[in-house]
mmCIF file of C-alpha atoms and ligand atoms in Angstrom:
data_model
loop_
_atom_site.group_PDB
_atom_site.id
_atom_site.type_symbol
_atom_site.label_atom_id
_atom_site.label_comp_id
_atom_site.label_asym_id
_atom_site.label_seq_id
_atom_site.Cartn_x
_atom_site.Cartn_y
_atom_site.Cartn_z
ATOM 1 C CA MET A 1 0.094 0.060 -0.029
ATOM 2 C CA ASP A 2 1.513 3.453 -0.967
ATOM 3 C CA GLU A 3 0.443 6.897 0.681
ATOM 4 C CA SER A 4 -1.957 7.478 -2.260
ATOM 5 C CA ALA A 5 -3.854 4.200 -1.774
ATOM 6 C CA TRP A 6 -4.003 4.700 2.100
ATOM 7 C CA GLY A 7 -5.230 8.234 1.610
ATOM 8 C CA ALA A 8 -7.980 6.717 -0.487
ATOM 9 C CA LEU A 9 -8.690 4.221 2.190
ATOM 10 C CA GLN A 10 -8.862 6.963 4.938
ATOM 11 C CA ARG A 11 -11.444 9.028 3.000
ATOM 12 C CA ALA A 12 -13.527 5.844 2.093
ATOM 13 C CA ALA A 13 -13.369 5.265 6.018
ATOM 14 C CA THR A 14 -14.086 8.795 6.944
ATOM 15 C CA LYS A 15 -17.268 8.919 4.403
ATOM 16 C CA ALA A 16 -18.684 5.848 6.114
ATOM 17 C CA LEU A 17 -18.056 7.490 9.406
ATOM 18 C CA ALA A 18 -20.719 9.879 8.640
ATOM 19 C CA HIS A 19 -23.098 7.079 8.424
ATOM 20 C CA ALA A 20 -22.573 5.642 12.019
ATOM 21 C CA TYR A 21 -25.417 4.763 14.185
ATOM 22 C CA ALA A 22 -24.056 5.163 17.677
ATOM 23 C CA PRO A 23 -27.058 7.047 19.776
ATOM 24 C CA TYR A 24 -25.781 5.079 23.053
ATOM 25 C CA SER A 25 -21.978 5.719 22.954
ATOM 26 C CA GLY A 26 -21.947 8.691 21.062
ATOM 27 C CA PHE A 27 -18.926 7.129 19.514
ATOM 28 C CA ALA A 28 -18.733 7.109 15.669
ATOM 29 C CA VAL A 29 -16.476 4.741 13.763
ATOM 30 C CA GLY A 30 -15.923 4.299 10.072
ATOM 31 C CA ALA A 31 -13.803 1.565 8.391
ATOM 32 C CA ALA A 32 -12.563 0.712 4.944
ATOM 33 C CA ILE A 33 -10.991 -2.430 3.618
ATOM 34 C CA GLN A 34 -9.205 -2.805 0.356
ATOM 35 C CA THR A 35 -9.190 -6.376 -1.212
ATOM 36 C CA LYS A 36 -6.600 -7.968 -3.558
ATOM 37 C CA SER A 37 -8.642 -6.728 -6.578
ATOM 38 C CA GLY A 38 -8.285 -3.188 -5.416
ATOM 39 C CA ALA A 39 -12.022 -2.667 -4.693
ATOM 40 C CA VAL A 40 -12.646 -0.843 -1.289
ATOM 41 C CA PHE A 41 -15.856 -2.090 1.204
ATOM 42 C CA THR A 42 -16.877 0.170 3.960
ATOM 43 C CA GLY A 43 -18.640 0.021 7.184
ATOM 44 C CA CYS A 44 -19.709 1.869 10.298
ATOM 45 C CA ASN A 45 -20.681 0.928 13.690
ATOM 46 C CA VAL A 46 -24.256 0.019 14.214
ATOM 47 C CA GLU A 47 -25.526 0.080 17.833
ATOM 48 C CA ASN A 48 -28.649 -1.639 19.513
ATOM 49 C CA ALA A 49 -30.615 -1.096 22.170
ATOM 50 C CA SER A 50 -29.594 -4.526 23.293
ATOM 51 C CA TYR A 51 -26.084 -3.051 23.579
ATOM 52 C CA GLY A 52 -24.296 -6.368 23.250
ATOM 53 C CA ALA A 53 -25.943 -6.708 19.821
ATOM 54 C CA THR A 54 -23.732 -3.751 18.415
ATOM 55 C CA ILE A 55 -21.652 -4.118 15.189
ATOM 56 C CA CYS A 56 -18.396 -2.342 14.940
ATOM 57 C CA ALA A 57 -17.207 -0.418 11.776
ATOM 58 C CA GLU A 58 -14.427 -3.168 11.189
ATOM 59 C CA ARG A 59 -16.675 -6.147 11.242
ATOM 60 C CA ALA A 60 -19.252 -4.321 9.026
ATOM 61 C CA ALA A 61 -16.816 -3.553 6.378
ATOM 62 C CA MET A 62 -15.402 -7.078 6.442
ATOM 63 C CA ALA A 63 -18.868 -8.362 5.978
ATOM 64 C CA ALA A 64 -19.598 -6.113 3.115
ATOM 65 C CA ALA A 65 -16.396 -7.351 1.264
ATOM 66 C CA VAL A 66 -17.353 -10.945 1.867
ATOM 67 C CA ALA A 67 -21.076 -10.579 0.663
ATOM 68 C CA ALA A 68 -19.454 -9.113 -2.548
ATOM 69 C CA GLY A 69 -17.520 -12.261 -2.905
ATOM 70 C CA GLU A 70 -14.242 -10.781 -1.848
ATOM 71 C CA ARG A 71 -12.001 -12.512 0.885
ATOM 72 C CA GLU A 72 -8.493 -11.263 0.143
ATOM 73 C CA LEU A 73 -8.240 -8.491 2.533
ATOM 74 C CA VAL A 74 -5.248 -6.318 2.147
ATOM 75 C CA ALA A 75 -5.548 -3.253 4.257
ATOM 76 C CA LEU A 76 -7.940 -1.525 6.595
ATOM 77 C CA ALA A 77 -8.365 2.092 7.552
ATOM 78 C CA ILE A 78 -10.279 3.189 10.606
ATOM 79 C CA SER A 79 -11.571 6.551 11.153
ATOM 80 C CA SER A 80 -12.930 8.170 14.155
ATOM 81 C CA LYS A 81 -13.426 11.369 15.984
ATOM 82 C CA ALA A 82 -11.533 10.482 19.032
ATOM 83 C CA LYS A 83 -8.554 12.322 20.452
ATOM 84 C CA ARG A 84 -6.063 9.428 19.390
ATOM 85 C CA PRO A 85 -6.083 6.581 16.956
ATOM 86 C CA THR A 86 -8.467 3.797 18.279
ATOM 87 C CA PRO A 87 -7.208 0.177 17.557
ATOM 88 C CA PRO A 88 -9.751 -2.439 16.621
ATOM 89 C CA CYS A 89 -11.282 -4.262 19.528
ATOM 90 C CA GLY A 90 -10.676 -7.592 20.488
ATOM 91 C CA ILE A 91 -13.721 -9.185 18.793
ATOM 92 C CA CYS A 92 -12.820 -7.389 15.474
ATOM 93 C CA ARG A 93 -9.229 -8.591 15.911
ATOM 94 C CA GLN A 94 -10.687 -12.367 15.932
ATOM 95 C CA CYS A 95 -12.878 -11.734 13.191
ATOM 96 C CA LEU A 96 -10.344 -10.253 10.777
ATOM 97 C CA ALA A 97 -7.771 -12.838 11.497
ATOM 98 C CA GLU A 98 -10.146 -15.204 10.240
ATOM 99 C CA LEU A 99 -9.278 -13.882 6.628
ATOM 100 C CA ALA A 100 -6.201 -11.937 7.167
ATOM 101 C CA PRO A 101 -3.906 -12.678 10.185
ATOM 102 C CA SER A 102 -1.259 -10.410 8.849
ATOM 103 C CA LEU A 103 -3.819 -7.657 8.081
ATOM 104 C CA SER A 104 -1.975 -4.069 7.555
ATOM 105 C CA ILE A 105 -4.090 -1.591 9.462
ATOM 106 C CA ARG A 106 -4.072 2.116 9.849
ATOM 107 C CA SER A 107 -5.928 4.193 12.400
ATOM 108 C CA TYR A 108 -6.853 7.875 11.644
ATOM 109 C CA ALA A 109 -7.915 10.509 14.285
ATOM 110 C CA GLY A 110 -7.736 14.111 13.210
ATOM 111 C CA SER A 111 -4.174 14.715 11.771
ATOM 112 C CA THR A 112 -2.590 11.636 13.502
ATOM 113 C CA HIS A 113 -2.641 8.006 12.404
ATOM 114 C CA ALA A 114 -1.325 4.686 14.074
ATOM 115 C CA GLN A 115 -0.035 1.918 12.239
ATOM 116 C CA TYR A 116 -0.578 -1.697 13.155
ATOM 117 C CA ASN A 117 -0.131 -5.388 11.787
ATOM 118 C CA LEU A 118 -2.818 -7.659 12.964
ATOM 119 C CA SER A 119 -0.407 -10.215 13.841
ATOM 120 C CA SER A 120 1.113 -7.927 16.361
ATOM 121 C CA LEU A 121 -2.385 -7.268 17.672
ATOM 122 C CA LEU A 122 -3.484 -10.545 18.289
ATOM 123 C CA PRO A 123 -0.463 -12.882 18.460
ATOM 124 C CA ASP A 124 -0.722 -16.493 18.340
ATOM 125 C CA ALA A 125 -4.432 -16.182 17.041
ATOM 126 C CA PHE A 126 -6.757 -19.278 17.305
ATOM 127 C CA GLY A 127 -7.694 -19.567 13.454
ATOM 128 C CA PRO A 128 -9.155 -22.243 11.048
ATOM 129 C CA ASN A 129 -5.855 -24.300 11.099
ATOM 130 C CA HIS A 130 -6.551 -25.023 14.606
ATOM 131 C CA LEU A 131 -9.769 -26.927 13.868
ATOM 132 C CA GLY A 132 -7.949 -29.777 12.081
HETATM 133 N N1 LIG B 201 -16.477 0.309 17.973
HETATM 134 C C1 LIG B 201 -15.961 0.265 16.712
HETATM 135 O O1 LIG B 201 -16.914 0.210 15.682
HETATM 136 N N2 LIG B 201 -14.928 -0.377 16.467
HETATM 137 C C2 LIG B 201 -13.699 -0.519 17.349
HETATM 138 O O2 LIG B 201 -12.883 -0.875 16.727
HETATM 139 C C3 LIG B 201 -14.005 0.108 18.390
HETATM 140 C C4 LIG B 201 -15.271 0.131 19.294
HETATM 141 C C5 LIG B 201 -17.479 0.948 18.229
HETATM 142 C C6 LIG B 201 -18.531 -0.069 18.976
HETATM 143 C C7 LIG B 201 -19.553 1.077 19.791
HETATM 144 O O3 LIG B 201 -20.748 1.375 18.756
HETATM 145 C C8 LIG B 201 -18.728 2.383 20.091
HETATM 146 O O4 LIG B 201 -17.555 2.085 19.164
HETATM 147 C C9 LIG B 201 -18.028 2.312 21.178
HETATM 148 O O5 LIG B 201 -17.629 1.439 21.877
#
C-alpha cells in the first residue's frame, strides 16, 4: 500500500463514519477495507438498544467485502473523531484474523494516525488451522 492508496482508504473510512449509528455511546467509527482486486468496502458501527448486539465498523466492512465475494483483505483503515487513533477491538481482531491474520491496519484521528499489523495485535491467534 502506497501513501496515495492509504489516503483513498482513509477518505472512504471517514465517509462511512458519517453514517455511523451510535446513539448510545456517541462514539462514531468508520472503516474501509481494500481487497486484493483493489476494491474498497466500507462499514460503520451500528449500535443496538440491546447493547451487546452492536456491530463494529471493522466487522461491518469485512462483511461487506465477503458479501461481494471478496475474501483477500489487504488493508484496513479506521476513522474516528477520538483524540487519538483507536485500535480495533478484540472481537474485530479475531474476526479479521479469520481471513487476514497479517492484515495491515491504519487508524486515523484528526491529523494523526497509528499503524498496526494484525499479527502483532493478536499474536498466536486461534484460526481455521486449529480446527484440524
Ligand atoms: N467500535 C467500533 O466500531 N470499532 C472499534 O474497533 C471499537 C469500538 C464501536 C462500538 C461501539 O458502537 C462504539 O464504538 C463504542 O465502543
